[in-house]
Amino acid sequence: MRDSGLIEIDHFGLDYASDGAPIAAVADVSITVRPGEFVSIVGPSGCGKSSLLNAVAGFVPATRGRVAVDGVAITRPGADRGMVFQQYSLFPWKTVRQNVEFGLKMKGVGAGTRERMARTLLSLAGLIGFEDQYPDRLSGGMKQRVGIVRALATGPKVLLLDEPFGALDAQTRQIMQQILTNIWQRLGISVLFVTHDIDEAIFLSDRVYVMTARPGRIKAEVPITLPRPREVDGMMTADFLALRAELAGLIREESLRAMGGELAGGLAGLDVMLRDGELADLL
Amino acid sequence: MDMPMPTEPAVLAATTPSPEAAARRRMRLAKLRPLALATLAIAAFLAAWQAASATHLDFFLRFDNIPAPSIVFARAVAVVPSADFLNDVIVSCERVFLGFVLAALAAVPTGLVIGRYPIAHELVFPLCEILRPVPAIAWVPISIMLWPTDFQSIVFITFLGAFFPILLNTLLGMRRVDPVLVLAARSLGAGEGAIFREVYLPGAMPAIFTGLAVGMGVGWVSVIAAEMISGQSGIGYFTWAAYSLIQYPDIVLGMVAIGLLGLVSSAAIRGLGRLAMPWLATQ
């Protein structure tokens, strides 16, 4: 497909500072995204999947291991990696078009070229007619589409998305997933996508990595061989449901492990209360 | 005056308008209400004052030396067009404008820099915190000694009055800039200068304009007080001199002029704010 856009995460580890010894957020993760591939990372909350993405974006340095795109180690943020955030991150003081042109402006691209490139991308995301609106006037789905288009405008080698559709309703989510698939297929760009939504990961991806509870490790790597183009109806097929059950089982184990301590403690307390009749008195 | 309209039902019956027309009429009346109520309150205030002055009311409060509104108005007709009065107004405006503009030029960049860099904050902010509680008026004696001319010392006092509200609000605005917007800008290739220009400045701008409005208000307070104490000219001097020269109507005239100048200044700041922040107009 393409000869650039290879993401290599090699024995990556990330600690964060605390009062005592540093706490490991990510233990030892190795992930590869091949050029043009769509790869998702799923896992229980707090497993460090967003930290992983932030390391590829260059926002946080690796404590251990190495992150590289096309063989070049990541040391800082840059326009060669497009980033789409979970929360809306459009500049409120810029119109849709100015938001999309921002990266090009930073590169020193002339106004005429910027406008032409912005128009092309906006049409790809179905946003023609909204160029001169301020983000305030857009729906959540439109804001995230502009966010995706903005990240793509500089022609990055890879696109990184951190639960971009988390705040959207189910219907809008599905439409956004199809728009993203469409854009990805046309541009042939490598995508690393973080989500906690299993259906979303299966629907979009070529491969899905499942992470363990903190400190995050790779628990499993699941290839998604469902044929493309994938339709929303395809989410009811036996193959899809089997993948779904497999991934859900893997994540469930980790979620339980993540809150295992509290849960066990709480249940033990409940037993004591029942034996002593306290709860019965209350009822 | 405030009678319920007895003719209304008769008119309605005579023309038998549609319900829509009646609704429109109600809307028109509802729009007029704030204006009518405001006029009513102002008229009542002036009437009470006129009555108190005309009857030389002396009941704890002493109105025997307070000029009635009618006398102030008659005096205004004679004084306002005079070259001396106009000169006083212009001199005060010059002092406020100069002090305010210098304060804005100093406080906004300072606020942006110390809001961004902790090291600058640590260096500059404690000094500001020591100087800030001293009211600008308290600087009058020092200022007279410090500056060669009256004009300069009064501009300096206005500067001090306007500086701190602008600085503090700029800092507040910096703190309100969403960190994800800075990350987004960096990942789109923005350098440090571009982040100031494109993210921090517009992000802090609503708070900066709040600071400018407050600073303008404090600037007027400072200039009037400074002129009353040390001036040989200006509308503050005019008002105080009127008291010394037993020209009591001129006191009120000076007060009204000061109020109007303050009103026009803050309206100008609001207008500038709307021009500078078109994205807020859509809300």
XYZ file of N, CA, C and O in Angstrom, chain A residues 91-242:
608
model
N -9.747 24.776 18.112
C -9.530 26.121 18.637
C -10.836 26.894 18.500
O -11.298 27.122 17.381
N -11.438 27.298 19.641
C -12.766 27.934 19.576
C -12.749 29.249 18.807
O -13.774 29.679 18.309
N -11.552 29.894 18.732
C -11.451 31.206 18.100
C -11.130 31.102 16.624
O -10.902 32.096 15.962
N -11.075 29.880 16.114
C -10.827 29.719 14.683
C -12.033 29.057 14.034
O -12.662 28.190 14.645
N -12.323 29.453 12.810
C -13.412 28.811 12.086
C -12.972 27.395 11.719
O -11.800 27.035 11.876
N -13.930 26.594 11.230
C -13.620 25.227 10.812
C -12.443 25.222 9.837
O -11.483 24.473 10.003
N -12.499 26.118 8.850
C -11.448 26.151 7.832
C -10.105 26.553 8.457
O -9.077 25.940 8.189
N -10.128 27.554 9.337
C -8.884 27.993 9.985
C -8.299 26.896 10.878
O -7.085 26.745 10.964
N -9.180 26.124 11.518
C -8.717 24.996 12.320
C -7.998 23.979 11.439
O -6.903 23.530 11.770
N -8.636 23.648 10.300
C -8.059 22.635 9.409
C -6.748 23.139 8.808
O -5.801 22.383 8.626
N -6.680 24.439 8.543
C -5.474 25.002 7.914
C -4.323 25.202 8.887
O -3.213 25.523 8.481
N -4.603 25.032 10.191
C -3.607 25.420 11.197
C -2.240 24.767 10.975
O -1.211 25.441 10.952
N -2.242 23.446 10.813
C -0.977 22.732 10.641
C -0.227 23.178 9.398
O 1.000 23.293 9.398
N -0.992 23.454 8.331
C -0.368 23.912 7.085
C 0.235 25.290 7.263
O 1.304 25.600 6.758
N -0.481 26.137 8.027
C 0.010 27.481 8.314
C 1.333 27.391 9.077
O 2.279 28.122 8.803
N 1.395 26.439 10.030
C 2.625 26.263 10.815
C 3.780 25.814 9.922
O 4.932 26.095 10.190
N 3.418 25.099 8.850
C 4.455 24.637 7.909
C 4.895 25.734 6.951
O 5.840 25.548 6.192
N 4.123 26.857 6.955
C 4.454 27.953 6.057
C 3.845 27.817 4.669
O 4.301 28.454 3.723
N 2.783 26.996 4.545
C 2.101 26.837 3.256
C 1.283 28.110 2.979
O 0.658 28.661 3.895
N 1.294 28.578 1.734
C 0.589 29.811 1.365
C -0.916 29.689 1.503
O -1.480 28.594 1.463
N -1.578 30.850 1.647
C -3.007 30.885 1.936
C -3.850 30.175 0.873
O -4.790 29.454 1.186
N -3.489 30.380 -0.401
C -4.271 29.782 -1.486
C -4.216 28.262 -1.435
O -5.248 27.588 -1.509
N -3.019 27.723 -1.311
C -2.830 26.270 -1.247
C -3.536 25.692 -0.021
O -4.179 24.643 -0.095
N -3.403 26.404 1.106
C -4.038 25.958 2.349
C -5.534 25.795 2.154
O -6.113 24.786 2.530
N -6.132 26.803 1.551
C -7.576 26.790 1.388
C -8.009 25.640 0.478
O -8.980 24.943 0.763
N -7.241 25.400 -0.572
C -7.592 24.331 -1.508
C -7.494 22.970 -0.811
O -8.382 22.127 -0.927
N -6.397 22.781 -0.053
C -6.217 21.495 0.634
C -7.295 21.288 1.699
O -7.823 20.186 1.868
N -7.612 22.358 2.420
C -8.634 22.262 3.461
C -9.972 21.871 2.852
O -10.696 21.013 3.378
N -10.306 22.460 1.704
C -11.584 22.160 1.052
C -11.679 20.701 0.657
O -12.707 20.052 0.854
N -10.595 20.188 0.099
C -10.581 18.788 -0.333
C -10.869 17.864 0.851
O -11.722 16.976 0.774
N -10.168 18.104 1.957
C -10.335 17.240 3.125
C -11.705 17.417 3.763
O -12.324 16.441 4.209
N -12.186 18.646 3.809
C -13.492 18.890 4.417
C -14.595 18.192 3.630
O -15.562 17.680 4.197
N -14.426 18.141 2.298
C -15.440 17.471 1.489
C -15.404 15.964 1.741
O -16.442 15.302 1.764
N -14.209 15.438 1.983
C -14.052 14.010 2.290
C -14.805 13.641 3.568
O -15.295 12.526 3.737
N -14.914 14.585 4.493
C -15.579 14.333 5.770
C -16.997 14.900 5.790
O -17.622 14.963 6.845
N -17.485 15.318 4.619
C -18.856 15.812 4.542
C -19.082 17.103 5.299
O -20.123 17.299 5.912
N -18.104 17.989 5.240
C -18.203 19.213 6.038
C -18.286 20.474 5.180
O -18.157 21.588 5.688
N -18.505 20.273 3.871
C -18.623 21.447 3.008
C -19.873 22.227 3.412
O -20.919 21.655 3.688
N -19.734 23.538 3.467
C -20.854 24.387 3.893
C -20.713 24.844 5.327
O -21.457 25.697 5.786
N -19.746 24.246 6.035
C -19.552 24.640 7.434
C -18.195 25.308 7.648
O -17.778 25.529 8.769
N -17.498 25.615 6.522
C -16.107 26.090 6.625
C -15.972 27.319 7.490
O -14.990 27.495 8.187
N -16.956 28.213 7.406
C -16.806 29.498 8.088
C -17.511 29.553 9.439
O -17.659 30.614 10.024
N -17.962 28.403 9.922
C -18.599 28.368 11.247
C -17.518 28.267 12.331
O -16.471 27.677 12.113
N -17.836 28.807 13.495
C -16.969 28.578 14.653
C -17.387 27.245 15.296
O -18.548 26.847 15.214
N -16.431 26.516 15.918
C -16.698 25.184 16.480
C -17.912 25.138 17.410
O -18.631 24.133 17.461
N -18.107 26.240 18.105
C -19.261 26.370 18.984
C -20.600 25.978 18.360
O -21.497 25.520 19.050
N -20.696 26.203 17.046
C -21.966 25.989 16.365
C -22.116 24.550 15.872
O -23.143 24.195 15.328
N -21.084 23.719 16.039
C -21.116 22.370 15.474
C -21.581 21.351 16.512
O -21.396 21.535 17.711
N -22.153 20.249 16.033
C -22.490 19.130 16.910
C -21.207 18.401 17.303
O -20.153 18.612 16.706
N -21.311 17.521 18.314
C -20.145 16.778 18.765
C -19.505 15.967 17.654
O -18.285 15.939 17.505
N -20.332 15.294 16.846
C -19.823 14.476 15.747
C -19.083 15.311 14.723
O -18.029 14.912 14.219
N -19.628 16.486 14.435
C -18.964 17.354 13.462
C -17.639 17.860 14.009
O -16.655 17.949 13.281
N -17.619 18.193 15.287
C -16.372 18.672 15.890
C -15.275 17.626 15.735
O -14.139 17.945 15.388
N -15.619 16.358 16.007
C -14.599 15.324 15.917
C -14.188 15.060 14.475
O -13.039 14.732 14.207
N -15.140 15.225 13.532
C -14.759 15.083 12.122
C -13.766 16.174 11.733
O -12.788 15.912 11.028
N -14.029 17.406 12.201
C -13.089 18.493 11.922
C -11.740 18.172 12.571
O -10.687 18.382 11.973
N -11.795 17.598 13.785
C -10.553 17.231 14.479
C -9.743 16.223 13.665
O -8.521 16.333 13.567
N -10.421 15.250 13.080
C -9.735 14.243 12.263
C -9.142 14.889 11.015
O -7.973 14.686 10.677
N -9.959 15.712 10.365
C -9.502 16.373 9.144
C -8.309 17.286 9.449
O -7.340 17.342 8.691
N -8.366 17.981 10.588
C -7.280 18.882 10.971
C -5.975 18.101 11.151
O -4.907 18.542 10.730
N -6.104 16.911 11.776
C -4.912 16.091 12.017
C -4.339 15.547 10.709
O -3.155 15.275 10.609
N -5.216 15.377 9.700
C -4.765 14.805 8.432
C -4.199 15.841 7.470
O -3.516 15.504 6.511
N -4.521 17.118 7.719
C -4.239 18.161 6.734
C -2.756 18.299 6.411
O -2.399 18.655 5.291
N -1.887 18.030 7.383
C -0.452 18.204 7.133
C 0.153 16.992 6.431
O 1.358 16.944 6.224
N -0.701 16.009 6.103
C -0.186 14.809 5.453
C 0.691 13.976 6.349
O 1.829 13.633 5.995
N 0.223 13.636 7.569
C 1.062 12.867 8.493
C 1.271 11.438 7.998
O 0.524 10.944 7.166
N 2.312 10.789 8.535
C 2.577 9.391 8.160
C 1.627 8.464 8.896
O 1.302 7.374 8.418
N 1.243 8.865 10.120
C 0.353 8.016 10.919
C -0.714 8.892 11.565
O -0.530 10.082 11.771
N -1.865 8.265 11.868
C -2.935 8.964 12.553
C -3.172 8.277 13.892
O -3.337 7.049 13.945
N -3.147 9.057 14.975
C -3.335 8.519 16.320
C -4.662 9.029 16.855
O -4.918 10.232 16.817
N -5.518 8.123 17.323
C -6.809 8.555 17.849
C -7.025 7.985 19.243
O -6.905 6.783 19.453
N -7.349 8.880 20.183
C -7.525 8.489 21.578
C -9.007 8.554 21.947
O -9.514 9.625 22.267
N -9.696 7.414 21.874
C -11.136 7.346 22.143
C -11.883 8.537 21.550
O -12.582 9.257 22.254
N -11.750 8.735 20.240
C -12.278 9.978 19.671
C -13.809 10.062 19.683
O -14.354 11.139 19.629
N -14.458 8.895 19.746
C -15.922 8.915 19.655
C -16.578 8.628 21.001
O -17.782 8.391 21.086
N -15.767 8.653 22.067
C -16.258 8.302 23.395
C -17.420 9.151 23.882
O -18.265 8.678 24.631
N -17.445 10.430 23.454
C -18.471 11.335 23.983
C -19.721 11.367 23.108
O -20.655 12.102 23.386
N -19.740 10.563 22.033
C -20.845 10.649 21.075
C -21.903 9.580 21.352
O -21.613 8.538 21.926
N -23.131 9.839 20.911
C -24.188 8.840 21.076
C -23.989 7.692 20.081
O -23.233 7.824 19.107
N -24.661 6.587 20.327
C -24.420 5.346 19.572
C -24.607 5.530 18.063
O -23.795 5.039 17.274
N -25.651 6.235 17.672
C -25.928 6.421 16.241
C -24.796 7.202 15.573
O -24.269 6.796 14.538
N -24.443 8.331 16.193
C -23.388 9.185 15.642
C -22.066 8.428 15.581
O -21.329 8.505 14.602
N -21.805 7.649 16.622
C -20.616 6.812 16.693
C -20.457 5.941 15.446
O -19.409 5.913 14.819
N -21.541 5.230 15.096
C -21.477 4.321 13.943
C -21.186 5.073 12.658
O -20.398 4.628 11.821
N -21.839 6.228 12.507
C -21.603 7.021 11.303
C -20.153 7.489 11.263
O -19.491 7.429 10.230
N -19.644 7.917 12.421
C -18.267 8.387 12.500
C -17.289 7.268 12.153
O -16.277 7.486 11.488
N -17.611 6.047 12.618
C -16.732 4.907 12.326
C -16.667 4.663 10.825
O -15.608 4.369 10.274
N -17.819 4.799 10.163
C -17.815 4.570 8.714
C -17.059 5.665 7.981
O -16.329 5.401 7.032
N -17.226 6.921 8.459
C -16.491 8.030 7.841
C -14.987 7.833 8.018
O -14.212 8.010 7.071
N -14.591 7.401 9.213
C -13.164 7.189 9.483
C -12.613 6.071 8.590
O -11.530 6.205 8.005
N -13.372 4.967 8.474
C -12.958 3.857 7.602
C -12.756 4.355 6.174
O -11.766 4.052 5.506
N -13.717 5.146 5.731
C -13.700 5.684 4.380
C -12.441 6.525 4.143
O -11.715 6.341 3.154
N -12.172 7.429 5.093
C -11.002 8.312 4.973
C -9.722 7.485 4.994
O -8.823 7.670 4.168
N -9.663 6.527 5.914
C -8.471 5.686 6.055
C -8.199 4.927 4.759
O -7.061 4.848 4.297
N -9.259 4.354 4.167
C -9.054 3.568 2.959
C -8.593 4.438 1.797
O -7.762 4.037 0.993
N -9.129 5.654 1.716
C -8.729 6.526 0.615
C -7.298 7.014 0.757
O -6.588 7.151 -0.231
N -6.894 7.324 1.996
C -5.555 7.886 2.199
C -4.506 6.809 2.403
O -3.321 7.060 2.242
N -4.937 5.604 2.791
C -3.997 4.514 3.011
C -3.018 4.786 4.136
O -1.887 4.311 4.137
N -3.467 5.571 5.130
C -2.577 5.985 6.215
C -2.596 4.941 7.332
O -3.596 4.236 7.515
N -1.488 4.815 8.085
C -1.458 3.911 9.242
C -2.240 4.555 10.384
O -2.113 5.750 10.614
N -3.032 3.732 11.077
C -3.834 4.267 12.172
C -3.590 3.464 13.443
O -3.587 2.228 13.419
N -3.360 4.183 14.552
C -3.338 3.551 15.872
C -4.483 4.156 16.669
O -4.535 5.377 16.864
N -5.408 3.286 17.080
C -6.695 3.743 17.601
C -6.895 3.172 18.997
O -6.815 1.958 19.202
N -7.135 4.030 19.968
C -7.379 3.577 21.336
C -8.863 3.689 21.651
O -9.488 4.713 21.356
N -9.445 2.629 22.197
C -10.867 2.661 22.533
C -11.129 1.690 23.672
O -10.299 0.833 23.972
N -12.277 1.843 24.336
C -12.672 0.786 25.266
C -13.904 0.066 24.735
O -14.481 -0.773 25.400
N -14.305 0.464 23.515
C -15.504 -0.099 22.898
C -15.086 -1.258 21.979
O -14.431 -1.050 20.956
N -15.461 -2.492 22.365
C -15.025 -3.683 21.638
C -15.576 -3.705 20.219
O -14.861 -3.972 19.252
N -16.879 -3.397 20.073
C -17.499 -3.389 18.743
C -16.770 -2.443 17.801
O -16.504 -2.749 16.644
N -16.440 -1.282 18.360
C -15.749 -0.267 17.573
C -14.398 -0.788 17.090
O -14.043 -0.645 15.920
N -13.659 -1.420 18.014
C -12.336 -1.946 17.665
C -12.438 -2.998 16.559
O -11.663 -2.978 15.603
N -13.427 -3.899 16.681
C -13.568 -4.961 15.675
C -13.977 -4.380 14.331
O -13.431 -4.728 13.281
N -14.958 -3.487 14.382
C -15.509 -2.909 13.147
C -14.423 -2.194 12.344
O -14.393 -2.264 11.119
N -13.503 -1.506 13.046
C -12.543 -0.650 12.350
C -11.244 -1.358 11.967
O -10.643 -1.039 10.951
N -10.812 -2.350 12.789
C -9.391 -2.699 12.776
C -8.994 -3.872 11.894
O -9.810 -4.733 11.566
N -7.705 -3.898 11.558
C -7.075 -5.072 10.985
C -6.574 -5.985 12.093
O -6.527 -7.201 11.941
N -6.156 -5.350 13.195
C -5.637 -6.093 14.329
C -6.014 -5.367 15.603
O -6.096 -4.136 15.613
N -6.247 -6.118 16.688
C -6.582 -5.504 17.970
C -5.621 -6.039 19.029
O -5.443 -7.253 19.145
N -5.004 -5.125 19.780
C -4.209 -5.523 20.932
C -5.052 -5.350 22.186
O -5.699 -4.320 22.352
N -5.029 -6.360 23.083
C -5.713 -6.242 24.362
C -4.653 -6.020 25.428
O -3.680 -6.774 25.508
N -4.856 -4.974 26.234
C -3.888 -4.687 27.294
C -4.378 -5.192 28.643
O -5.577 -5.303 28.879
N -3.438 -5.484 29.518
C -3.786 -5.938 30.873
C -4.057 -4.723 31.751
O -3.792 -3.594 31.359
N -4.599 -5.005 32.961
C -4.773 -3.934 33.940
C -3.402 -3.391 34.330
O -2.371 -4.018 34.067
N -3.383 -2.245 34.986
C -2.129 -1.576 35.327
C -1.226 -2.436 36.219
O -1.730 -3.050 37.163
N 0.054 -2.473 35.995
C 0.764 -1.818 34.882
C 0.511 -2.540 33.549
O 0.578 -3.765 33.477
N 0.203 -1.758 32.512
C -0.241 -2.328 31.246
C 0.806 -3.158 30.528
O 1.965 -2.779 30.430
N 0.349 -4.347 30.105
C 1.150 -5.216 29.226
C 0.229 -5.621 28.097
O -0.975 -5.428 28.179
N 0.818 -6.247 27.067
C -0.049 -6.790 26.024
C -0.510 -8.182 26.464
O 0.303 -9.067 26.726
N -1.819 -8.346 26.558
C -2.383 -9.627 26.999
C -2.617 -10.530 25.795
O -2.406 -11.739 25.869
N -3.078 -9.931 24.703
C -3.349 -10.726 23.511
C -3.312 -9.843 22.274
O -3.508 -8.639 22.365
N -3.052 -10.502 21.156
C -3.097 -9.802 19.881
C -4.081 -10.567 19.002
O -3.890 -11.754 18.743
N -5.157 -9.908 18.592
C -6.227 -10.606 17.865
C -6.355 -10.039 16.455
O -6.713 -8.883 16.280
N -6.029 -10.838 15.427
C -6.227 -10.360 14.055
C -7.716 -10.347 13.705
O -8.442 -11.271 14.087
N -8.167 -9.296 13.030
C -9.571 -9.201 12.613
C -9.595 -9.419 11.102
O -9.216 -8.532 10.340
N -10.028 -10.616 10.696
C -9.948 -10.958 9.280
C -11.280 -10.778 8.575
O -11.441 -11.216 7.444
N -12.233 -10.120 9.247
C -13.533 -9.892 8.607
C -13.329 -9.156 7.290
O -12.498 -8.257 7.208
N -14.077 -9.576 6.250
C -13.869 -8.936 4.941
C -14.282 -7.455 4.966
O -15.125 -7.056 5.750
N -13.645 -6.683 4.102
C -14.030 -5.275 3.926
C -14.633 -5.133 2.546
O -14.285 -5.895 1.647
N -15.476 -4.157 2.271
C -15.991 -3.164 3.218
C -16.924 -3.800 4.257
O -17.679 -4.697 3.925
N -16.819 -3.317 5.484
C -17.667 -3.834 6.554
C -18.891 -2.933 6.697
O -18.773 -1.716 6.644
N -20.029 -3.575 6.854
C -21.262 -2.806 7.017
C -21.727 -2.947 8.456
O -21.331 -3.867 9.164
N -22.606 -2.036 8.851
C -23.137 -2.088 10.206
C -23.899 -3.401 10.428
O -23.854 -3.990 11.509
N -24.563 -3.904 9.339
C -25.307 -5.172 9.436
C -24.370 -6.325 9.793
O -24.756 -7.283 10.445
N -23.110 -6.190 9.343
C -22.135 -7.251 9.567
C -21.822 -7.473 11.027
O -21.180 -8.463 11.395
N -22.289 -6.564 11.888
C -22.012 -6.700 13.308
C -22.881 -7.761 13.962
O -22.768 -8.013 15.163
N -23.764 -8.412 13.160
C -24.597 -9.480 13.701
C -24.134 -10.858 13.233
O -24.711 -11.867 13.603
N -23.096 -10.900 12.389
C -22.670 -12.191 11.859
C -21.980 -13.033 12.944
O -21.483 -12.498 13.935
N -21.936 -14.348 12.700
C -21.337 -15.270 13.674
C -19.865 -14.955 13.904
O -19.383 -14.982 15.033
N -19.148 -14.627 12.813
C -17.725 -14.311 12.943
C -17.508 -13.106 13.865
O -16.650 -13.105 14.731
N -18.327 -12.086 13.628
C -18.209 -10.861 14.427
C -18.488 -11.154 15.898
O -17.735 -10.763 16.787
N -19.580 -11.910 16.121
C -19.983 -12.196 17.497
C -18.951 -13.052 18.218
O -18.715 -12.866 19.417
N -18.298 -13.950 17.468
C -17.266 -14.791 18.080
C -16.083 -13.934 18.529
O -15.564 -14.086 19.638
